[in-house]
Every structure is written in structure tokens, then in C-alpha cells.
Short mmCIF file of C-alpha atoms in Angstrom, two decimals:
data_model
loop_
_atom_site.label_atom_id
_atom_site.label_comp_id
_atom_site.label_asym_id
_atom_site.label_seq_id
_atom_site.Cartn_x
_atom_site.Cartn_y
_atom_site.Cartn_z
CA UNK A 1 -23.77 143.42 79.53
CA UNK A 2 -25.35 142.65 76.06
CA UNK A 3 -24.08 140.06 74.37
CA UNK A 4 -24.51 140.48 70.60
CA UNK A 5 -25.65 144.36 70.19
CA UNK A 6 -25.90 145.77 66.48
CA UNK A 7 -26.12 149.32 65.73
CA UNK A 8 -28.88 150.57 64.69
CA UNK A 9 -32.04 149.03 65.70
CA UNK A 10 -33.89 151.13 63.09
CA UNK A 11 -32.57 152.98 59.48
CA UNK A 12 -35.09 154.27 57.01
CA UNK A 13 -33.61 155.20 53.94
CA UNK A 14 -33.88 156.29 50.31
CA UNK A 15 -33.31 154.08 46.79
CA UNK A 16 -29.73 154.47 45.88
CA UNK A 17 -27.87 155.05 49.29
CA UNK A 18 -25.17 153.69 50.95
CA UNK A 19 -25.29 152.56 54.34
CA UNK A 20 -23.99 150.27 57.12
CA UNK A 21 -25.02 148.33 60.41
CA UNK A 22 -22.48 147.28 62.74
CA UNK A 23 -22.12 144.38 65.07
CA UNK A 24 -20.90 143.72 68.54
CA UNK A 25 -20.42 140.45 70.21
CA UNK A 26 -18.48 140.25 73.88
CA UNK A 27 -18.75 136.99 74.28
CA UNK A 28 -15.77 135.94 72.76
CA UNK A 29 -16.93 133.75 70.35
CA UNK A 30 -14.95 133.22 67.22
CA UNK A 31 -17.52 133.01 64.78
CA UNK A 32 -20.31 135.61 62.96
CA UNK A 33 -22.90 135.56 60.86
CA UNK A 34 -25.23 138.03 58.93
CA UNK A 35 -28.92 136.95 58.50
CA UNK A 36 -32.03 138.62 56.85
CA UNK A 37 -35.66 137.42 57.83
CA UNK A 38 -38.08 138.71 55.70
CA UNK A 39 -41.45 140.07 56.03
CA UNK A 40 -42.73 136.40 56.02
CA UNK A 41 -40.28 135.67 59.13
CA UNK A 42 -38.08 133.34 56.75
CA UNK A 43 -34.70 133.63 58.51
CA UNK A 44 -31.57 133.54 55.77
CA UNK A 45 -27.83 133.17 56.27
CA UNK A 46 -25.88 135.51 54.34
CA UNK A 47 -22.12 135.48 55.20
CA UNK A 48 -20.18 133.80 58.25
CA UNK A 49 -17.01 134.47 59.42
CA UNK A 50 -14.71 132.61 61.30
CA UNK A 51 -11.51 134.46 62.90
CA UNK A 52 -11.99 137.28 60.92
CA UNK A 53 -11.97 134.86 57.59
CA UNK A 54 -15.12 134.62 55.47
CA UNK A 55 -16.02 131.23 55.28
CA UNK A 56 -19.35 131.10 54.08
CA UNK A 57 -21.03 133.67 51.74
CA UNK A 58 -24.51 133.20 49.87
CA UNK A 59 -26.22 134.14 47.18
CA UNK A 60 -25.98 137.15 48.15
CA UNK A 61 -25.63 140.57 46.11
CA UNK A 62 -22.52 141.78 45.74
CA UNK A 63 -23.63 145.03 46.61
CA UNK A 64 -23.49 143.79 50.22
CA UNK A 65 -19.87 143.70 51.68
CA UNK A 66 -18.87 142.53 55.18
CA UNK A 67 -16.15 143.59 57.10
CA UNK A 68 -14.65 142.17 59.88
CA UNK A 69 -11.71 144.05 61.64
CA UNK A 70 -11.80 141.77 64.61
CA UNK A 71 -13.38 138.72 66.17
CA UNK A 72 -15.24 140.62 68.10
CA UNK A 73 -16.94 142.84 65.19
CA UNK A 74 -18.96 142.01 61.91
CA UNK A 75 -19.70 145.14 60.34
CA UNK A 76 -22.28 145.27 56.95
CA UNK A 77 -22.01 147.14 54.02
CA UNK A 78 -24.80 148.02 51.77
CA UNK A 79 -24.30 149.48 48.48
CA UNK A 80 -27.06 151.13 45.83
CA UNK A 81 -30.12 150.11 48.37
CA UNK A 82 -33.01 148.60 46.88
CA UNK A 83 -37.11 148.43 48.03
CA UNK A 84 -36.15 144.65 48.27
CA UNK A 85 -34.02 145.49 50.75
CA UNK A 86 -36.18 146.45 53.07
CA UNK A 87 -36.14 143.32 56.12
CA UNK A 88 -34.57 142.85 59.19
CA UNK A 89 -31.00 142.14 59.66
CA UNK A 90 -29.93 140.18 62.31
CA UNK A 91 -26.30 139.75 63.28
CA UNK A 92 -25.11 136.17 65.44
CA UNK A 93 -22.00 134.50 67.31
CA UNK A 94 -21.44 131.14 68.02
CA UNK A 95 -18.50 129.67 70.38
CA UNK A 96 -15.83 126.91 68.89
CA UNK A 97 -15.65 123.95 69.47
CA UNK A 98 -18.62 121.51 70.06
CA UNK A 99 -21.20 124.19 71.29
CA UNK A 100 -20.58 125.98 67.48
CA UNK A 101 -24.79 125.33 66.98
CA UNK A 102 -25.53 127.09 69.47
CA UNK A 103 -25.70 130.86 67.88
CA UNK A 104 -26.34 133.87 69.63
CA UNK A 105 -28.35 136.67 67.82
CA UNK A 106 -28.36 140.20 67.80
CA UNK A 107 -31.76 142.48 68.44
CA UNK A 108 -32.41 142.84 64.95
CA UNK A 109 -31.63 146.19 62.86
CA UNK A 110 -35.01 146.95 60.89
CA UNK A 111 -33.89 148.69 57.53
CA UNK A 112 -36.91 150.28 55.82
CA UNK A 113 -35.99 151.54 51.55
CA UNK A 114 -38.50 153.81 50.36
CA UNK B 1 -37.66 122.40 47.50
CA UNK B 2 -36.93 124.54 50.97
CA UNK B 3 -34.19 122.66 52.57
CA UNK B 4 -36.94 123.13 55.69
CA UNK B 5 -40.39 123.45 55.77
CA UNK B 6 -42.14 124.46 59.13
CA UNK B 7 -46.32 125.16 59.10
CA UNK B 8 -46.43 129.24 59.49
CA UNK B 9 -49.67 128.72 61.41
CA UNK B 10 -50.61 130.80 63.26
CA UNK B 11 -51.31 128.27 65.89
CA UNK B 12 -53.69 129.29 68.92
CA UNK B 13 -54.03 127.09 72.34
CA UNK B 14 -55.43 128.01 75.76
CA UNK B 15 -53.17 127.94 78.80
CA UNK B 16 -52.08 124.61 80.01
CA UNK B 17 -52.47 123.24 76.28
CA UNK B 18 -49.84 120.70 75.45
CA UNK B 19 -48.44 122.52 72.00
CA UNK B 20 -46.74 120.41 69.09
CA UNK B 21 -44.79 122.12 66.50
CA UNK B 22 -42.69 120.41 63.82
CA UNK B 23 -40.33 120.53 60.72
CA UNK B 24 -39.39 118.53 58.33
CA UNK B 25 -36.48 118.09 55.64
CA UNK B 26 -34.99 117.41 52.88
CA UNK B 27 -31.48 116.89 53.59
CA UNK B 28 -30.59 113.75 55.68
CA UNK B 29 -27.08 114.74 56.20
CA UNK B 30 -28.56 117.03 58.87
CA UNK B 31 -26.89 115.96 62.22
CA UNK B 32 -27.62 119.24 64.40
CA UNK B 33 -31.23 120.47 65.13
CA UNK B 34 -32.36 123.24 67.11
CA UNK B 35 -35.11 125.42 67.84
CA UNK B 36 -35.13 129.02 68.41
CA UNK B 37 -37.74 130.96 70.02
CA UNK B 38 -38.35 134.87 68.86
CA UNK B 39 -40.30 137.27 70.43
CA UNK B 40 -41.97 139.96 68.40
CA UNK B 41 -39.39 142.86 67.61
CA UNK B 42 -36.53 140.74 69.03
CA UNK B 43 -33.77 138.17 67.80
CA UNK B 44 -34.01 134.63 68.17
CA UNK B 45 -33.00 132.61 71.53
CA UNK B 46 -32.13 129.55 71.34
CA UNK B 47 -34.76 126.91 73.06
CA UNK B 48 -32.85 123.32 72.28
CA UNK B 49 -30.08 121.61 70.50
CA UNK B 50 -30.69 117.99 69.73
CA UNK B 51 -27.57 116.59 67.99
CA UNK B 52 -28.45 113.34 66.00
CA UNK B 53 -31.86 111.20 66.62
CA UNK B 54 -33.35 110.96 69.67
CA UNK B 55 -35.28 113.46 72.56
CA UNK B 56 -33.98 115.78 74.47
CA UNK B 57 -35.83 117.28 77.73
CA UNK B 58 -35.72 120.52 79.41
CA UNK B 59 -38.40 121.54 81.68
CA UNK B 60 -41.68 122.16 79.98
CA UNK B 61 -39.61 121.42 76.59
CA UNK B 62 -39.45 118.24 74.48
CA UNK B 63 -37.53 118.36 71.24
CA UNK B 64 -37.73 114.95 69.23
CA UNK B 65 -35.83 113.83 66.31
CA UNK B 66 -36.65 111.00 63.71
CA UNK B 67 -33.93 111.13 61.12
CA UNK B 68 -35.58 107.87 59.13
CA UNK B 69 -38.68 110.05 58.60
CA UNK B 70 -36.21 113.60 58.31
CA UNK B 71 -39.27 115.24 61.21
CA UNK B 72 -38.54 117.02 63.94
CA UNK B 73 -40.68 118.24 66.83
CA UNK B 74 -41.08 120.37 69.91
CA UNK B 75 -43.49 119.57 72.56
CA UNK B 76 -44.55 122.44 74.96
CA UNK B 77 -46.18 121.11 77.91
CA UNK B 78 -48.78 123.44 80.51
CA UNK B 79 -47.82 125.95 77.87
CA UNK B 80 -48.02 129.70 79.28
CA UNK B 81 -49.26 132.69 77.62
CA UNK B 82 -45.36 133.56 78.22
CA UNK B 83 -44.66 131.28 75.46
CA UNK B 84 -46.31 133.10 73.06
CA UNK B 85 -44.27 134.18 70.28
CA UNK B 86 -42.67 132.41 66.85
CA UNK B 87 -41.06 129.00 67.13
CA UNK B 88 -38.17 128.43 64.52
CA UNK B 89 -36.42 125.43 63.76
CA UNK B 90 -33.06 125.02 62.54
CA UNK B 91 -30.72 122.66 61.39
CA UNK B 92 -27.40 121.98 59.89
CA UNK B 93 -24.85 119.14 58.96
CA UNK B 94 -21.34 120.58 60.20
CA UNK B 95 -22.20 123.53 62.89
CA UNK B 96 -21.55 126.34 60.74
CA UNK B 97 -24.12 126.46 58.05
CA UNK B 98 -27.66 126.71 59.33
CA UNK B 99 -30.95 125.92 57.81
CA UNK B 100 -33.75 127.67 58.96
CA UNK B 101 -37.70 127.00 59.09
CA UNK B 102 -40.09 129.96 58.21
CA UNK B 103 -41.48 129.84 61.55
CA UNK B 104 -44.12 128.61 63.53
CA UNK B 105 -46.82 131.53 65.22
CA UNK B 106 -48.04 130.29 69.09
CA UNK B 107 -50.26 132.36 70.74
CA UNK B 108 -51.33 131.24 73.99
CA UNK B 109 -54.53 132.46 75.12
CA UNK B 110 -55.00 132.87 79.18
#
């Protein structure tokens, strides 16, 4: 009965590929976000969508593309990985309404670029 | 400027320590703070949502705003060695942007 679940928990890759994390949420929340915490534990948003809608998307790279096909799902693209890369990618949900603060995060996919 | 600054630490206590960790900021439009707690190798949780000034209680757990002096806090009382782990705080002005802290490091020693 996991909540948010992202797939998967670890990927090791090289410079150069292409790859993609995927996230769950049965909670039935209508909102999801995309964060990276670095090695120093600094947690950063990147995207949020609401309803399948992007409504917020950082600084980001534009080699990094998410994809939601549902509100269930918040999927992550990564083009032409980098060493800086390398961090942990969490994945959250929050409900509407007035409990929206309250987020609910994923276990974390650890992507290592060598 | 970080939007939020929280001391890394690492902070160390023996059990039954009462532990004091705190943020501050930059923006005062800020209306919703919380604090997350993350285990090593796992996500965040969230601890408490404070929305506005004011404390908020929840068992062992105090979180404290002061929006005149933009500082927030989080008071663990008889803290456990359970409660070691990374305390983050996090805040935000509308609910669906969110600020975080770098993280706080608690280690409480039995």
C-alpha cells in the first residue's frame, strides 16, 4: 500500500545516456512534483504539476522533460546525462484544497553518472 | 541570498535532551511552514505544518513561528535516539511552491 513509489531506487549510468524514473502516487492527490537534493542534502523543486498541467518549472535544464499521462503518474526524462547529475531524485504529491502543504515524498531514486 | 537558511550541524544530544532547531528567511510573504523529517536513504515525512505565526504542538513536537523576526523553530522534547536523522524546514507563500532548508543533522546518543 505505498503511497508515492518511484521506479528505480538506484540507476548508475554513463555520460551521454538517456534515461527515465517514473512515479507512482495512489493517493489521489492532484498535484506532483520533481525534486533533487544534492550531496549536501539541499532539497530543490524542479517541476510541479497540477491535473496533469505543468504549473511550475525551474531553472531547470531543458534536457530534463516531465511527463505526466495521468494524475496519478509523473514520469522524468533525462536527456545527454551529465556527472552533475549525479543526486537523488525524489518524486512528491500533495492533496487540493487547504492540506496542498502537506506533500508526500517518494523513497528517493539515487542516479549515479560516471 | 538562500530564500532559507537552516545550520547543517551536525547537532549531537544525549537521550532526553530537549533539541532546538531553526530557520530563518528572507521572504516575508511566507505564510506556510513546515518541517520534514528524513531518515538516511529515505524521503522526507512530514513532522508539522504551522500556517501563519504562532506554535503549534504535537506530542514531543513544538514548531514556533515569528514572522516579525522571519525565524522559525522546532522544539524536540525527551528526544529519543529514534529521532535521529535530518530535520528540514520548509516554507512557501501559496501551497504550491516550496522553499526548502539544507537540513539540520540530529543524532541522538542513548
Amino acid at each position: 500500500d505505498t503511497a508515492v513509489s518511484q521506479t528505480p531506487k538506484y540507476l548508475v549510468t554513463q555520460m551521454g545516456n538517456d534515461k527515465s524514473i517514473k512515479c507512482e502516487q495512489n493517493l489521489g492527490h492532484d498535484t506532483m512534483y520533481w525534486y533533487k537534493q544534492d550531496s549536501k542534502k539541499f532539497l530543490k523543486i524542479m517541476f510541479s504539476y497540477n491535473n496533469k498541467e505543468l504549473i511550475i518549472n525551474e531553472t531547470v535544464p531543458n534536457r530534463f522533460s516531465p511527463k505526466s499521462p495521468d494524475k496519478a503518474h509523473l514520469n522524468l526524462h533525462i536527456n545527454s546525462l551529465e556527472l552533475g547529475d549525479s543526486a537523488v531524485y525524489f518524486c512528491a504529491s500533495s492533496p487540493p484544497g487547504l492540506a496542498k502543504e502537506t506533500q508526500y515524498f517518494g523513497p528517493g531514486t539515487r542516479l549515479l553518472v560516471l | 541570498q538562500k530564500e532559507v537558511e537552516q545550520d547543517p550541524g551536525p547537532l549531537s544530544v544525549p537521550e532526553g535532551a530537549i533539541v532546538s532547531l531553526n530557520c530563518t528567511y528572507s521572504n516575508s510573504a511566507f505564510q506556510y511552514f513546515m518541517w520534514y523529517r528524513q531518515y538516511s536513504r529515505k524521503g522526507p515525512e512530514l513532522l508539522m505544518y504551522t500556517y501563519s505565526s504562532g506554535n503549534k504542538e504535537d506530542g514531543r513536537f513544538t514548531a514556533q513561528v515569528d514572522k516579525s523576526s522571519k525565524y522559525i523553530s522546532l522544539f524536540i522534547r525527551d528526544s529519543q535516539p529514534s529521532d535521529s536523522a535530518t530535520y528540514l524546514c520548509a516554507m512557501s507563500v501559496h501551497g504550491n511552491q516550496f522553499y526548502f532548508g539544507t537540513g539540520t543533522s540530529l543524532t541522538v546518543i542513548p
